[in-house]
Amino acid sequence: MSRALPGAATGSDREIDRRILEVFRSNEGVVSGARLSRLLAISRTAVWKHINTLKSLGYVIEAVPSQGYRLVSVPDLLTSAELSAGLPLQRIGTRITCLQEVDSTNLVAYRLAEQGAVEGTIVIADHQTGGKGRLGRRWESPAGVNLYCSVILRPQILPLYAPQLTFVSSVAVVDAILRTTNLQPVIKWPNDVLVNGQKVAGLLNEMSAETERVDFLVLGIGVNINMNREQFPVDLRHPATSLAIEAGRKIDRLQFARVLLESLDALYAAYLAEGYEPLRRRWLAHSAVMGRTVRVTSGENVVVGVVEGIDEHGGLVLSCAGGRHERVLAGDVAICNEGEACS
Amino acid sequence: MSRALPGAATGSDREIDRRILEVFRSNEGVVSGARLSRLLAISRTAVWKHINTLKSLGYVIEAVPSQGYRLVSVPDLLTSAELSAGLPLQRIGTRITCLQEVDSTNLVAYRLAEQGAVEGTIVIADHQTGGKGRLGRRWESPAGVNLYCSVILRPQILPLYAPQLTFVSSVAVVDAILRTTNLQPVIKWPNDVLVNGQKVAGLLNEMSAETERVDFLVLGIGVNINMNREQFPVDLRHPATSLAIEAGRKIDRLQFARVLLESLDALYAAYLAEGYEPLRRRWLAHSAVMGRTVRVTSGENVVVGVVEGIDEHGGLVLSCAGGRHERVLAGDVAICNEGEACS
């Protein structure tokens, strides 16, 4: 189902790599081999071996004669050490599994959850061969350019309220885009994030539950970060873009992922402490549909109305012709332009 | 995870066994070996071998000299051939997997569903070593006496409405008890079936879903059929009994299971054709709580009120003190006796 990253090492070797990077981060400039050896309680030879491993993973580490080592740059590769280093994460991201290629991060996370993985466990992949979108659709997932990540949650809620958690991921993605670019993202119900009217992220929640309790949820998050125009399929259902295309520059994937983890962790903590209401308000503040006339299509059903809000089950509340109110729980939304016939 | 029944044969061998039993069923009295050989297009020796296999499975088959064979009795063993023979099943029970011992039929069914098992697939076991009840509780599952069965459904509904399907199983269990005994079963919300105030069946629904659609449901059904008093643990949360204890006679497990399959299949077909409303009415007609004052406990929360019905999410609708209406979606129900303080 999945392959480890090249150069993947045992748990303890990887832990030493992680700690060496931590030492570099907390010390500007050159760090002596003797210091690393002392801090990590490993031999000078072992320090040298780990430095070489890090170099093979794409870290540029300069050897300064008779002084030590200096970290010049980190690779544009998502590794668990780089992702969480120094972040004050409480739940989400406290365990991270980074994989080079998977069928789908949601599938891997679902299996891990079935085997008892703790809340907050994250699966990230560089490439998905069978990336999943909503309703059995495909999510285009080329290697090395985007973020594909799935988060395991175990909230003590009824399955009925699980759709609320979709809004944790959409608000977190918006937040991460705002904090790492000068773009203005908006959310289209139920779970798309748009920039300049085009889709840059898609979210897919899955759950395993019994009638009265959720066993686990998997929040799947796909963000088009550095994908270029040629990498999009021609037959897309909705116009799509990437952060790099819209911003006109390459985006630092690692930095984006770190900011996203922080946002997810903080939003989920707030949800557990304060419930749905603050999350709903933040979602509405970034919504592309609030107050707009929309047409929602679900199979044969079409509903047209003005969006008044979202309810406690994640449903879209519409004010329709004749003052009738309707709640829509599933479907594809089209925003109607002013003056255009929409029904 | 599971072991096959002793004497389990290959698919085609089992198919021949099934067809021999069909011939016996549709022919009162003695069937000649020559006739069986012709009807099944197998040799006389093969007929003789299959008759011996059936005998080893507990079928009593008499050899009538120079006339043929006569089926005297079938074993109290649940086999897929016996379970579905002659029943006009449309969906539920069209594929049956019978196992001697499993951890939990729900777990086996969940795995089968993940691997793509078709709607209506049923897993039945003679013995569960880790039978599951609601909310992580245990379901006592001794060998050879009860029915433990899990049904895979793939209705095209929102996860929000999945609790409605619990009522398919509780109404079907009531129906099967009414048709096979002279007992008067009632349903206690959310999912217990009681006889004379004691629990005879428990239902556990599980689901795998994304926000906007159910991937599959597993309806777990456990019915205490011929369990005796000594087989119940002493520390039961609620008083429990079996059909045999209450009826004062041994109940035919196979007949009960066949009637249950018929009821499940018919109720599910009606649900797909006509929706929730007829099912809700049937549930209410058998309800032990309708119109009664109940106390519902869910963790720290306690709600007391008179039951007015069940809503479209399976919630119990209560009329509480001061005319307030409350909906309860999870919890344990205690029925308050008249004149007794209940709050």
XYZ file of C-alpha atoms in Angstrom, chain A residues 110-321:
212
model
C -8.214 4.598 7.889
C -6.208 1.356 8.245
C -4.001 2.894 10.942
C -7.088 4.090 12.803
C -8.638 0.611 12.632
C -5.425 -0.703 14.174
C -5.802 1.769 17.039
C -3.666 4.764 15.973
C -4.023 7.587 18.504
C -5.970 10.774 17.882
C -3.970 13.347 15.975
C -1.944 10.819 13.965
C -1.213 12.240 10.497
C -0.346 10.513 7.242
C 1.409 12.632 4.607
C 2.486 11.450 1.180
C 4.580 13.015 -1.543
C 2.530 11.286 -4.235
C -0.871 9.582 -4.366
C -1.548 7.012 -7.079
C -5.255 6.804 -6.215
C -6.050 10.132 -4.573
C -9.721 10.237 -3.552
C -12.135 13.127 -3.957
C -15.719 13.423 -2.715
C -18.336 10.907 -3.863
C -15.861 8.496 -5.394
C -14.245 11.163 -7.559
C -10.525 11.309 -8.229
C -8.119 13.844 -6.690
C -5.183 14.619 -8.983
C -2.034 14.004 -6.931
C 1.278 14.459 -8.792
C 4.552 13.887 -6.908
C 6.705 16.476 -5.206
C 4.570 19.580 -5.614
C 1.472 19.462 -3.402
C 0.303 18.499 0.061
C -1.701 15.289 0.596
C -2.440 14.679 4.204
C -4.938 12.776 6.372
C -5.623 13.353 10.049
C -7.109 10.799 12.467
C -9.512 12.236 15.052
C -11.483 10.493 17.773
C -13.944 13.120 19.054
C -16.563 11.911 21.515
C -19.520 13.023 19.424
C -22.508 11.453 17.735
C -22.027 10.539 14.038
C -24.778 13.083 13.374
C -22.385 15.918 14.201
C -19.340 14.575 12.365
C -19.815 16.954 9.391
C -18.858 19.820 11.741
C -15.285 18.555 11.647
C -15.081 19.201 7.881
C -15.097 22.860 8.830
C -11.996 22.411 11.010
C -10.029 21.463 7.896
C -11.472 24.093 5.549
C -10.916 26.925 8.045
C -7.369 25.641 8.764
C -6.518 25.558 5.040
C -7.820 29.121 4.589
C -5.802 30.203 7.610
C -2.616 28.577 6.272
C -3.056 30.236 2.864
C -3.602 33.636 4.499
C -0.490 33.198 6.643
C 1.849 31.999 3.887
C 0.738 33.986 0.815
C -0.943 37.286 -0.025
C -3.866 35.436 -1.613
C -7.506 35.757 -0.518
C -8.978 32.253 -0.177
C -12.689 31.595 0.317
C -14.653 28.468 1.198
C -17.346 27.032 -1.045
C -19.800 24.721 0.693
C -19.348 21.980 1.562
C -15.613 21.599 1.378
C -13.756 23.396 -1.389
C -11.250 26.182 -0.877
C -11.073 28.619 -3.792
C -8.590 31.304 -4.814
C -9.721 33.724 -7.512
C -12.769 31.553 -8.114
C -10.761 28.378 -8.732
C -10.279 25.358 -6.513
C -6.947 25.046 -4.676
C -7.925 22.542 -1.994
C -10.370 19.723 -1.490
C -11.363 18.008 1.732
C -12.692 14.496 2.185
C -13.954 13.370 5.593
C -14.490 9.698 6.265
C -15.706 8.033 9.419
C -16.196 4.743 11.139
C -18.994 4.840 13.685
C -21.684 2.974 15.510
C -25.118 4.564 15.874
C -24.350 6.380 19.106
C -20.665 7.203 18.802
C -17.908 7.978 16.362
C -15.078 5.462 16.474
C -12.779 7.627 14.361
C -12.794 10.271 11.655
C -10.242 10.723 8.897
C -9.934 14.301 7.612
C -8.358 14.157 4.177
C -6.786 17.407 2.984
C -5.385 17.964 -0.497
C -3.859 21.348 -1.320
C -2.533 22.272 -4.756
C 0.634 24.111 -3.793
C 3.238 24.160 -6.587
C 1.362 22.269 -9.301
C 1.663 23.952 -12.704
C -0.985 24.398 -15.393
C 0.238 21.400 -17.420
C -0.249 19.074 -14.449
C -4.021 19.559 -14.325
C -6.174 17.125 -16.303
C -8.188 18.728 -19.071
C -11.557 17.266 -18.031
C -11.839 18.819 -14.569
C -15.349 19.201 -13.185
C -14.527 22.587 -11.646
C -11.774 25.024 -12.625
C -8.704 24.393 -10.490
C -5.473 26.177 -9.760
C -2.527 26.087 -7.357
C -1.189 28.545 -4.810
C 1.990 28.979 -6.923
C 0.040 29.792 -10.099
C -2.048 32.395 -8.278
C 0.808 33.860 -6.227
C 3.200 33.886 -9.190
C 5.979 32.273 -7.123
C 7.004 28.918 -5.720
C 5.522 28.273 -2.293
C 7.546 26.610 0.479
C 5.641 23.330 0.946
C 7.230 22.574 4.264
C 6.413 25.965 5.714
C 2.851 25.706 4.428
C 2.424 22.259 5.969
C 3.815 23.443 9.320
C 1.440 26.407 9.431
C -1.448 24.115 8.482
C -0.618 21.697 11.314
C -0.570 24.562 13.789
C -3.942 25.819 12.565
C -5.538 22.383 12.599
C -4.294 21.683 16.097
C -5.464 25.038 17.447
C -8.893 24.857 15.745
C -9.512 21.316 16.959
C -8.506 22.263 20.517
C -10.962 25.182 20.344
C -13.691 22.886 19.003
C -13.207 20.444 21.875
C -13.199 23.259 24.426
C -15.902 25.569 23.064
C -17.904 23.466 20.639
C -19.153 24.205 17.157
C -20.228 27.845 17.436
C -16.831 29.637 17.137
C -15.894 27.329 14.253
C -19.167 28.055 12.446
C -18.552 31.793 12.797
C -15.044 31.486 11.347
C -16.342 29.351 8.489
C -19.053 31.910 7.679
C -16.499 34.751 7.788
C -14.542 33.055 4.975
C -17.508 31.701 3.073
C -17.895 32.366 -0.636
C -21.594 31.543 -0.462
C -22.971 33.420 2.567
C -25.726 35.811 1.412
C -25.308 34.705 -2.208
C -27.868 33.052 -4.449
C -26.750 29.514 -5.178
C -27.947 26.505 -7.120
C -27.310 23.189 -5.354
C -27.451 20.044 -7.472
C -27.653 16.595 -5.921
C -28.434 13.859 -8.418
C -31.821 14.804 -9.893
C -32.549 17.414 -7.216
C -31.898 21.096 -7.753
C -32.503 23.730 -5.073
C -32.042 27.465 -5.668
C -31.931 29.948 -2.802
C -30.055 32.580 -0.855
C -27.576 31.158 1.666
C -28.470 32.070 5.240
C -25.945 29.937 7.066
C -24.914 26.396 7.982
C -26.638 24.256 10.581
C -25.332 21.940 13.288
C -25.201 19.005 10.854
C -23.131 20.938 8.317
C -26.187 21.514 6.135
C -26.572 24.633 4.019
C -29.604 26.698 5.072
C -31.278 28.423 2.132
C -34.043 30.960 1.828
C -35.975 29.963 -1.294
C -38.697 31.498 -3.445
